[in-house]
Amino acid sequence: MAMCPRTKQKVAIILDVSKAIFHWGFIPAILFLGFRKGADPGMPQLSIINLLWQ
């Protein structure tokens, strides 16, 4: 079953946007989840300064 060119173009645009969102959003999402959870007991407090210093 073939797709019309317009549908192919829309799928390509959606894939490009998804790729860009994943590319630019992965690391901030991981950092957000880590800071949201907080440090484990016995470990130093999490902060942006500690993250950048080490």
Coordinates of C-alpha atoms in Angstrom, one line a residue:
M1 CA 0.0 0.0 0.0
A2 CA 1.6 3.3 -1.1
M3 CA 1.3 6.6 0.6
C4 CA 0.6 9.7 -1.2
P5 CA 3.5 12.3 -1.3
R6 CA 1.6 14.7 1.0
T7 CA 1.3 12.0 3.7
K8 CA 5.0 11.1 3.3
Q9 CA 5.9 14.7 3.8
K10 CA 3.7 15.0 6.9
V11 CA 5.3 11.8 8.4
A12 CA 8.8 13.2 7.6
I13 CA 8.0 16.5 9.4
I14 CA 6.6 14.7 12.4
L15 CA 9.7 12.5 12.6
D16 CA 12.0 15.5 12.3
V17 CA 10.2 17.3 15.1
S18 CA 10.2 14.2 17.3
K19 CA 14.0 13.8 16.7
A20 CA 14.7 17.4 17.6
I21 CA 12.5 17.2 20.8
F22 CA 14.3 14.1 21.9
H23 CA 17.7 15.5 21.0
W24 CA 17.3 18.7 23.0
G25 CA 15.1 17.4 25.8
F26 CA 16.7 14.2 26.9
I27 CA 19.4 15.5 29.2
P28 CA 17.2 18.2 30.8
A29 CA 14.5 15.6 31.5
I30 CA 17.0 13.2 33.1
L31 CA 18.4 16.1 35.3
F32 CA 14.8 17.2 36.2
L33 CA 13.9 13.6 37.3
G34 CA 17.1 13.3 39.3
F35 CA 16.6 16.6 41.1
R36 CA 13.0 15.8 41.7
K37 CA 13.8 12.5 43.4
G38 CA 16.5 14.0 45.5
A39 CA 19.7 12.6 46.9
D40 CA 19.9 9.1 48.4
P41 CA 20.3 8.9 52.2
G42 CA 24.0 9.5 53.1
M43 CA 24.8 11.3 49.9
P44 CA 25.4 15.1 49.6
Q45 CA 22.5 17.3 48.7
L46 CA 21.9 17.8 44.9
S47 CA 22.3 21.3 43.5
I48 CA 23.2 22.9 40.2
I49 CA 26.5 24.1 41.7
N50 CA 27.5 20.6 42.8
L51 CA 26.6 19.3 39.4
L52 CA 28.8 21.9 37.6
W53 CA 31.7 21.8 40.1
Q54 CA 32.5 18.1 39.7

